[in-house]
Coordinates of C-alpha atoms in Angstrom, one line a residue:
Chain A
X4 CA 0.0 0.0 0.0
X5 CA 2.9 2.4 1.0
X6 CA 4.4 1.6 -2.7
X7 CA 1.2 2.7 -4.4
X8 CA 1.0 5.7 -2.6
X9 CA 4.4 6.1 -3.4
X10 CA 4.0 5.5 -7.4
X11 CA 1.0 7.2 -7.0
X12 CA 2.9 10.7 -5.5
X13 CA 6.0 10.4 -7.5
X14 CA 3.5 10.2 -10.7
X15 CA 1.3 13.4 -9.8
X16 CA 4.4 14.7 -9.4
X17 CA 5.9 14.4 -12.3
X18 CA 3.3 15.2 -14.1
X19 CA 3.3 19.1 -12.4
X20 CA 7.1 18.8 -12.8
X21 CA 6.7 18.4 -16.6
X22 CA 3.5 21.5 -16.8
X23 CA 6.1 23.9 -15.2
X24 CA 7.5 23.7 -18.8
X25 CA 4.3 25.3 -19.7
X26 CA 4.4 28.1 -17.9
X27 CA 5.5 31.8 -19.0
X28 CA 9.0 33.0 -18.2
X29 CA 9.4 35.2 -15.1
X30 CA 8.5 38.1 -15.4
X31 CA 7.5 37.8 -19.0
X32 CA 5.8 40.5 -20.6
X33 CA 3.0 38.6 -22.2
X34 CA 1.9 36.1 -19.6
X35 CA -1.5 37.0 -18.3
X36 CA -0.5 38.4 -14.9
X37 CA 1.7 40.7 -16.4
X38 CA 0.5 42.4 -20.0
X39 CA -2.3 40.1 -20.8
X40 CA -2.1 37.1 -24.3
X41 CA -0.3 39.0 -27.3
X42 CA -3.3 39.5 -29.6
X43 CA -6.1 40.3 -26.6
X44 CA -7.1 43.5 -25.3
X45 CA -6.1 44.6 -22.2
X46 CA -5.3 42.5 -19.2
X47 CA -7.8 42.9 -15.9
X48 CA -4.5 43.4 -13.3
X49 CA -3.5 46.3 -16.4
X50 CA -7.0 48.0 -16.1
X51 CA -7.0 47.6 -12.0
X52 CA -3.4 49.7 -12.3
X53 CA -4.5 52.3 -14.9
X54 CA -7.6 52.7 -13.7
X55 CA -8.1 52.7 -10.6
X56 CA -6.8 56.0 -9.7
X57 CA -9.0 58.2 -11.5
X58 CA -12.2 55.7 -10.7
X59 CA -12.1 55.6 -7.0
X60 CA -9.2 57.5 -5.7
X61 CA -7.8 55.3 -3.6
X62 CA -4.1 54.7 -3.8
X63 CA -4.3 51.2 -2.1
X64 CA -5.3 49.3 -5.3
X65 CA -5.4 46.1 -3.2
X66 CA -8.2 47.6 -1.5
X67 CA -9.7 49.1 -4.2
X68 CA -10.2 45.5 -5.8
X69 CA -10.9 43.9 -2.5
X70 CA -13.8 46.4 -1.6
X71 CA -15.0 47.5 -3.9
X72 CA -14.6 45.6 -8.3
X73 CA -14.8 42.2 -5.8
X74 CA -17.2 43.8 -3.3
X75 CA -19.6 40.6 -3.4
X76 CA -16.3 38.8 -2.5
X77 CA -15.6 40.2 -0.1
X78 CA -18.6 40.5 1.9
X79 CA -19.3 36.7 1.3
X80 CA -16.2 36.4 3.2
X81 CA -16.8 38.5 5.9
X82 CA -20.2 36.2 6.2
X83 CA -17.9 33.2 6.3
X84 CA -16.0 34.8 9.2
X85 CA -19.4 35.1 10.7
X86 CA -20.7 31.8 9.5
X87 CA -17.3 30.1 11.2
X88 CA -17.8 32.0 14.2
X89 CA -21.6 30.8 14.3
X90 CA -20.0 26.8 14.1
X91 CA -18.3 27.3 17.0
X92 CA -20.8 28.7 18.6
X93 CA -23.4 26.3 17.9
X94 CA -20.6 23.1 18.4
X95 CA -19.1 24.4 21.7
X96 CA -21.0 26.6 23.6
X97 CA -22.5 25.4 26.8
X98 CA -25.9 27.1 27.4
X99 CA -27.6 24.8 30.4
X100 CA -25.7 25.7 33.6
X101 CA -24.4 22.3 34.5
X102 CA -22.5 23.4 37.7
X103 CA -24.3 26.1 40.4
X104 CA -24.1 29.3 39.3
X105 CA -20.9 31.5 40.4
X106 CA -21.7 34.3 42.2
X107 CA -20.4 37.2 39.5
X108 CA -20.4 39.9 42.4
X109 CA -17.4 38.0 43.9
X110 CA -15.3 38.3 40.9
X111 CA -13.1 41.0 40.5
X112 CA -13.3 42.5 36.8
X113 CA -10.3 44.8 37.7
X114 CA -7.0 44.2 35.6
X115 CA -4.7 44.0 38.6
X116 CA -6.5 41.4 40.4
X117 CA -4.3 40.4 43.3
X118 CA -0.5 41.2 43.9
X119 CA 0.9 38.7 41.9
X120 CA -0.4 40.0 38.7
X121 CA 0.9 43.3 39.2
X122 CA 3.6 43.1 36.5
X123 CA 1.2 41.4 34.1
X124 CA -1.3 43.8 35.0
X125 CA 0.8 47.1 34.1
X126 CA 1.4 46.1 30.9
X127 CA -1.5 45.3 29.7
X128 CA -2.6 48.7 31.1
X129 CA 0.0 50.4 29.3
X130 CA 0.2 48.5 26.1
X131 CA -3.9 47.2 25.2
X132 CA -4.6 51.1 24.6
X133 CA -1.8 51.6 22.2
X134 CA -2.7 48.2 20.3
X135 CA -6.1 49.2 19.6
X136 CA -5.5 52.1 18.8
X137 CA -3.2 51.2 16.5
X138 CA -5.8 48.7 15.2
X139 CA -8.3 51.5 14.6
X140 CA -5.6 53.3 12.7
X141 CA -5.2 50.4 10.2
X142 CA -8.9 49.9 9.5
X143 CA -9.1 53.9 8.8
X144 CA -5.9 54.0 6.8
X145 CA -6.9 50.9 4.8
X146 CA -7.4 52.9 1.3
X147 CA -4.6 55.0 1.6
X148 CA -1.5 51.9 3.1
X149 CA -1.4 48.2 3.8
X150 CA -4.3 47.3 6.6
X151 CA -7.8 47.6 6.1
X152 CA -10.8 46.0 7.4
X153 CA -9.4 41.9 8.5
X154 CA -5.9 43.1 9.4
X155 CA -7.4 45.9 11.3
X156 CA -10.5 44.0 13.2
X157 CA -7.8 40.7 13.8
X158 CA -5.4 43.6 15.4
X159 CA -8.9 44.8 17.5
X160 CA -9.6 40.9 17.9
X161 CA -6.2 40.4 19.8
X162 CA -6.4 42.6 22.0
X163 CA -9.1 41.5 23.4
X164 CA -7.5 38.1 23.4
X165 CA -4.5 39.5 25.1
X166 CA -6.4 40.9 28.2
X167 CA -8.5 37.0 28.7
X168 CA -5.2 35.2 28.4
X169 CA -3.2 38.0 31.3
X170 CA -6.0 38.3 33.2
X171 CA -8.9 35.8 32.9
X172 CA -11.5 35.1 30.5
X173 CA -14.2 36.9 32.9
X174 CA -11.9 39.7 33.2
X175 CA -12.1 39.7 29.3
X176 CA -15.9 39.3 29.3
X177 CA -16.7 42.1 31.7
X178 CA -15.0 43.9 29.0
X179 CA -17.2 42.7 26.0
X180 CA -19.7 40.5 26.9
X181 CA -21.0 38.0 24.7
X182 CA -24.4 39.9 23.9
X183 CA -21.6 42.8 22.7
X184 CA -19.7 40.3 19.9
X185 CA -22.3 38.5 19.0
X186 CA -24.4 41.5 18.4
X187 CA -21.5 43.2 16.5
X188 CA -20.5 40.5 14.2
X189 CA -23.8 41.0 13.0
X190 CA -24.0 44.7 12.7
X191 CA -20.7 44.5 10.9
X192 CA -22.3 42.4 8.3
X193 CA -25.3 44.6 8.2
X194 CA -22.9 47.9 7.6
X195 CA -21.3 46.2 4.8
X196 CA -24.9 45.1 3.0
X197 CA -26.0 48.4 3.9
X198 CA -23.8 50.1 2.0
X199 CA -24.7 48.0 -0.9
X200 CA -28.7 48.1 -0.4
X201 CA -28.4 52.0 -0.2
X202 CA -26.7 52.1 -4.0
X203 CA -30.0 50.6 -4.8
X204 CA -32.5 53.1 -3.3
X205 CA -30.6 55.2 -6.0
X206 CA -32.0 53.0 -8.8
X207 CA -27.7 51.3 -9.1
X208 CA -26.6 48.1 -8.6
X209 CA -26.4 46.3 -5.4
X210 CA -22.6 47.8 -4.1
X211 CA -22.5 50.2 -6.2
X212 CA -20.6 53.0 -4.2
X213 CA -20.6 55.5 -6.9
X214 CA -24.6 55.8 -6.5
X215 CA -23.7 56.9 -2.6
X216 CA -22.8 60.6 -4.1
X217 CA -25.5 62.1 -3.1
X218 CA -25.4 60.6 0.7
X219 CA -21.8 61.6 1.5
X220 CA -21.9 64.9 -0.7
X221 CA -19.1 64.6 -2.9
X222 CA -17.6 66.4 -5.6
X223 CA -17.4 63.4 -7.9
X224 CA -18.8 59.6 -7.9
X225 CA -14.7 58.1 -7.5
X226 CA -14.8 60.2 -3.9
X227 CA -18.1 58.9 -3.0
X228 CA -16.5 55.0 -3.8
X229 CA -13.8 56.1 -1.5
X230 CA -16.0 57.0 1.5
X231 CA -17.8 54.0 0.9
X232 CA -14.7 51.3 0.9
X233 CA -14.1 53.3 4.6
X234 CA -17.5 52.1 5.7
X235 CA -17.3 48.7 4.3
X236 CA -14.1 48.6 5.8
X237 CA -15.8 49.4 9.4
X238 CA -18.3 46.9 8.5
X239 CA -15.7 44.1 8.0
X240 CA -13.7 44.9 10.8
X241 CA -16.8 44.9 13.4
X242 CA -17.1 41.7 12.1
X243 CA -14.0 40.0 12.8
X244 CA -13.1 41.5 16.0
X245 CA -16.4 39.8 17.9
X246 CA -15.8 36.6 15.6
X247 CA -12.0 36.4 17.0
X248 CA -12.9 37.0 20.4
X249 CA -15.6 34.8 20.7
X250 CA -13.7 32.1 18.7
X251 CA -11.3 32.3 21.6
X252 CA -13.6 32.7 24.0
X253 CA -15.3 29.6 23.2
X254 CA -12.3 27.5 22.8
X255 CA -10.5 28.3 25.7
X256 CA -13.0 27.9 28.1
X257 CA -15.1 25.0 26.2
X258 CA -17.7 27.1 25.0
X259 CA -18.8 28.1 29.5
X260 CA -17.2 31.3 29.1
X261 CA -15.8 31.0 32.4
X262 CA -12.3 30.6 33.7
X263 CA -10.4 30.3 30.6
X264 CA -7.3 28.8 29.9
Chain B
X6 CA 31.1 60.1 2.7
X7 CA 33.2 60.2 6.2
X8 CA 29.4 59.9 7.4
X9 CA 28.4 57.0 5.7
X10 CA 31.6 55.0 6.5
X11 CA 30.8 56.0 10.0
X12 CA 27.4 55.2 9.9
X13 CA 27.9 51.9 8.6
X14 CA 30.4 50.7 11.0
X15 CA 28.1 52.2 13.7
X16 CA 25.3 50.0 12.4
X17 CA 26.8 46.7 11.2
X18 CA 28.6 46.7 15.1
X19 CA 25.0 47.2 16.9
X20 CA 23.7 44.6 14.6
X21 CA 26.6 41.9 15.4
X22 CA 26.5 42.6 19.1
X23 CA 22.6 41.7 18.7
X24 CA 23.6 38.8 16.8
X25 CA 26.1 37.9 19.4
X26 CA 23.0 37.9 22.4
X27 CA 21.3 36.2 20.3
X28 CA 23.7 33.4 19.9
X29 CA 24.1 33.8 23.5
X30 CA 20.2 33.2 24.1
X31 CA 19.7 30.4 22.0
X32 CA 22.9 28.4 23.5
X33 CA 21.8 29.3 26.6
X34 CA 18.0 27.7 25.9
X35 CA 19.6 24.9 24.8
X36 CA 21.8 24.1 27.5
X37 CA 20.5 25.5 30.6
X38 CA 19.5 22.2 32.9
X39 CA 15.8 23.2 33.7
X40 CA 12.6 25.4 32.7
X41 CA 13.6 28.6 34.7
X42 CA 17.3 28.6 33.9
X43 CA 16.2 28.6 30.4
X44 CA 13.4 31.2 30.4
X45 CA 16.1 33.4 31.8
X46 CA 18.4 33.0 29.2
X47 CA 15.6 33.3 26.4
X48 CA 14.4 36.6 28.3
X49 CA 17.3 38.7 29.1
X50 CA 19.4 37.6 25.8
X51 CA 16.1 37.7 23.5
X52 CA 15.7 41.0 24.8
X53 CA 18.7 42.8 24.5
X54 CA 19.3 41.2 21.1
X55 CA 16.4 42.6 19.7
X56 CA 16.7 45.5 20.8
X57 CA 20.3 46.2 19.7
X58 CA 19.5 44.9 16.0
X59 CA 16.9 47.1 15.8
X60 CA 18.6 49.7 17.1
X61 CA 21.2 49.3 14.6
X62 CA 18.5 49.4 11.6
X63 CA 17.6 52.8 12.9
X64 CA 21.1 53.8 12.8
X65 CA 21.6 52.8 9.6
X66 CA 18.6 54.6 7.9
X67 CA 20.5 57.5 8.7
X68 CA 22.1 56.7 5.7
X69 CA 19.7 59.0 3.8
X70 CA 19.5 61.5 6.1
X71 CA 22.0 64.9 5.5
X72 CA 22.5 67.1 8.3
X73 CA 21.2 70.0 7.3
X74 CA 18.5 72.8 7.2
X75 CA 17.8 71.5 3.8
X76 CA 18.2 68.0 4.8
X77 CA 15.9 68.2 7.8
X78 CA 13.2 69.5 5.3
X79 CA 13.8 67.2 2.5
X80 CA 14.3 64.0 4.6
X81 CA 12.5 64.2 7.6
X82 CA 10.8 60.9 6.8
X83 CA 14.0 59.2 8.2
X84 CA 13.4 60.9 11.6
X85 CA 9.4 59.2 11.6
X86 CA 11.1 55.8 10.2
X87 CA 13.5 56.2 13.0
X88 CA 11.1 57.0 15.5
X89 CA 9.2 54.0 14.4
X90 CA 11.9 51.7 15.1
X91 CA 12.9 53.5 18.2
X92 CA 8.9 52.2 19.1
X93 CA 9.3 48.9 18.3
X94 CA 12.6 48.9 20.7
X95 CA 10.3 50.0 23.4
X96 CA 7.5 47.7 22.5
X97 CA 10.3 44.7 23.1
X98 CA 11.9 46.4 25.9
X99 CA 8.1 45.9 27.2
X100 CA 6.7 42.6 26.0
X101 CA 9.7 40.4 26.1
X102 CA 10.2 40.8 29.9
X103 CA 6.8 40.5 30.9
X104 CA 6.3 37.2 28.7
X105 CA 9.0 35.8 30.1
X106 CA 7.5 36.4 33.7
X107 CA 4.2 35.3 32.6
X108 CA 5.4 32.2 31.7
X109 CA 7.6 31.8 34.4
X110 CA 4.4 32.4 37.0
X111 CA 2.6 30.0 34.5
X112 CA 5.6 27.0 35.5
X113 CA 5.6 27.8 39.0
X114 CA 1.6 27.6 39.2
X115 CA 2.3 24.5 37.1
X116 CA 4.5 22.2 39.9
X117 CA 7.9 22.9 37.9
X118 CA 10.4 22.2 40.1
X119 CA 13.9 24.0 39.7
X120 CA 16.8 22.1 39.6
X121 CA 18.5 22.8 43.3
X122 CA 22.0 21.3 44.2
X123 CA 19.8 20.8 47.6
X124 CA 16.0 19.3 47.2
X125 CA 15.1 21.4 50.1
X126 CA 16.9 24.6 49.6
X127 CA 14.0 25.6 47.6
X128 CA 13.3 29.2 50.0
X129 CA 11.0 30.1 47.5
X130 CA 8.3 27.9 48.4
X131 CA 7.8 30.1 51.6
X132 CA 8.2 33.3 50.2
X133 CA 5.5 32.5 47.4
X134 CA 3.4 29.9 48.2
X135 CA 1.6 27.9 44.9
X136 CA -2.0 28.9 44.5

């Protein structure tokens, strides 16, 4: 059996071994990523570079193509963030109170907590603000440099993280409760197909941002596609803060949201 | 060009002391004899490694940088670059330490025992009793 698998490997192999030869040099001119077939029009990565620019204003093309030519994308994926989340949820979560309840007026939300935790405790004080605010900054500088919504909400997301594992998951909680992600994973989904639903008041397509003109006040429809990426952005990056947190939360505590790892 | 020259060597030493910490550190996680010995070499040589590599990438941006009125108004996007690194010095100088405490805590909590020439010399036990 190992043989066969063996054969079987070395032949698939092979075989993708023997299609490199197919491929177009590096950094060829003519293969499709780079100038498009000799003969066709115009490639889609040469049209995202030239156009882009003048059609939304947003110097982050990566954004540009992530928010807004492959909005539908990416919202689908900000529902499969959601939908993943949801899995958890539903697999893990521990709704029936199979021990006696804790009393939660004994616990001690504070980050100190006892002596021992002191050192812990001061740098979390001192760095969590700095983190997320940093994270904030990547979601609203996502048209202009690298970040945007994911990097900027998984940023938000483990900072969160950071305080349950120093502290304690309740510590966490106290701090945003499970009514609070759940709730926000949501309304980050509903931002983002908001945005899209409003282009169609406007008789446009769904997610089209250029029909928003009128809602932001704009000089032109590419500004308007800007602001709207922004708010998509938001959207997305509500979304996968809660989803991270309670992902860990979930997992680290076997879905009783107490105690924690 | 008597700037650059001394910029470079300025920079490539920082960086090769760093690298020499570093070497220290993972030796010393490698041979230390038990969990705490070992966090401590991680911690202190991790640390200052770090922190004198990076220190010697912000001296070596300098490269672009010309001391002058002009150059101060031209360039100043060295100063922010440097100030950026200087940051990420400070977030190690921060983060590294307190890790390594963490986890530390986390291994006493856990029942590691330290290796001791004497089983009961252990004087911490008293002075910080397990939870």
């Amino acid at each position: 059996m190992k043989w066969l698998a063996l054969i079987a490997v070395i032949a698939t192999g092979s075989l993708l071994i023997y299609a490199v030869s197919d491929f177009p040099d590096w950094g060829s001119a003519s293969s499709p990523a780079n100038g498009g077939v000799e003969g066709a029009g115009r490639s889609v990565s040469q049209t995202f570079i030239e156009e882009t620019d003048t059609l939304t204003h947003v110097p982050n093309i990566v954004t540009a193509v992530l928010a807004d030519y492959r909005g539908y994308d990416t919202m689908f994926e900000t529902v499969v963030i959601l939908a993943a989340g949801m899995a958890i949820f539903a697999i893990l979560r521990v709704l029936r109170d199979t021990e006696k309840p804790v009393d939660q007026s004994k616990h001690d939300p504070s980050i100190d907590g006892d002596h021992q935790r002191i050192i812990i405790g001061t740098t979390c004080r001192l760095l969590i603000p700095v983190i997320q605010l940093f994270a904030l900054y990547v979601v609203a500088h996502g048209h202009h440099s690298p970040g945007g919504g994911f990097q900027g909400g998984v940023i938000l997301g483990a900072s969160f993280i950071l305080l349950g594992l120093a502290t304690d998951l309740e510590t966490a909680i106290a701090r945003f409760s499970e009514k609070q992600f759940i709730g926000l994973a949501c309304v980050g989904i509903f931002i983002y197909a908001g945005f899209g639903v409003l282009g169609q008041f406007y008789g446009r397509g769904f997610l089209d941002y250029g029909a928003l003109q009128p809602i932001f006040m704009t000089d032109g429809e590419p500004m308007a596609r800007s602001h709207a990426m922004l708010g998509v952005e938001v959207g997305v990056a509500f979304t996968v803060t809660a989803i991270m947190f309670a992902i860990y939360a979930n997992l680290a505590s076997k879905g009783e949201l107490k105690n924690g790892l | 060009m008597i700037q650059e020259t001394i910029i470079t060597i300025i920079s490539t030493l920082l960086i090769l002391c760093g690298l020499i910490f570093f070497l220290g550190a993972a030796v010393g996680l490698l041979r230390f004899p038990d969990f705490y010995t070992r966090m401590h070499a991680a911690g202190k040589g991790d640390t200052l490694s770090s922190f004198l590599v990076v220190l010697g990438f912000a001296v070596y941006q300098l490269h672009d940088f010309k001391f002058t009125e002009a150059g101060f108004k031209e360039n100043w996007w060295v100063l922010l670059l440097i100030l950026k690194l200087i940051g990420i010095c400070a977030f190690i100088m921060i983060t590294s330490p307190t890790s390594t405490h963490a986890l530390m805590n986390a291994g006493w909590e856990d029942d590691i025992e330290p290796e001791l020439k004497h089983k009961d010399a252990n004087e911490l036990e008293k002075d910080y009793p397990r939870k």
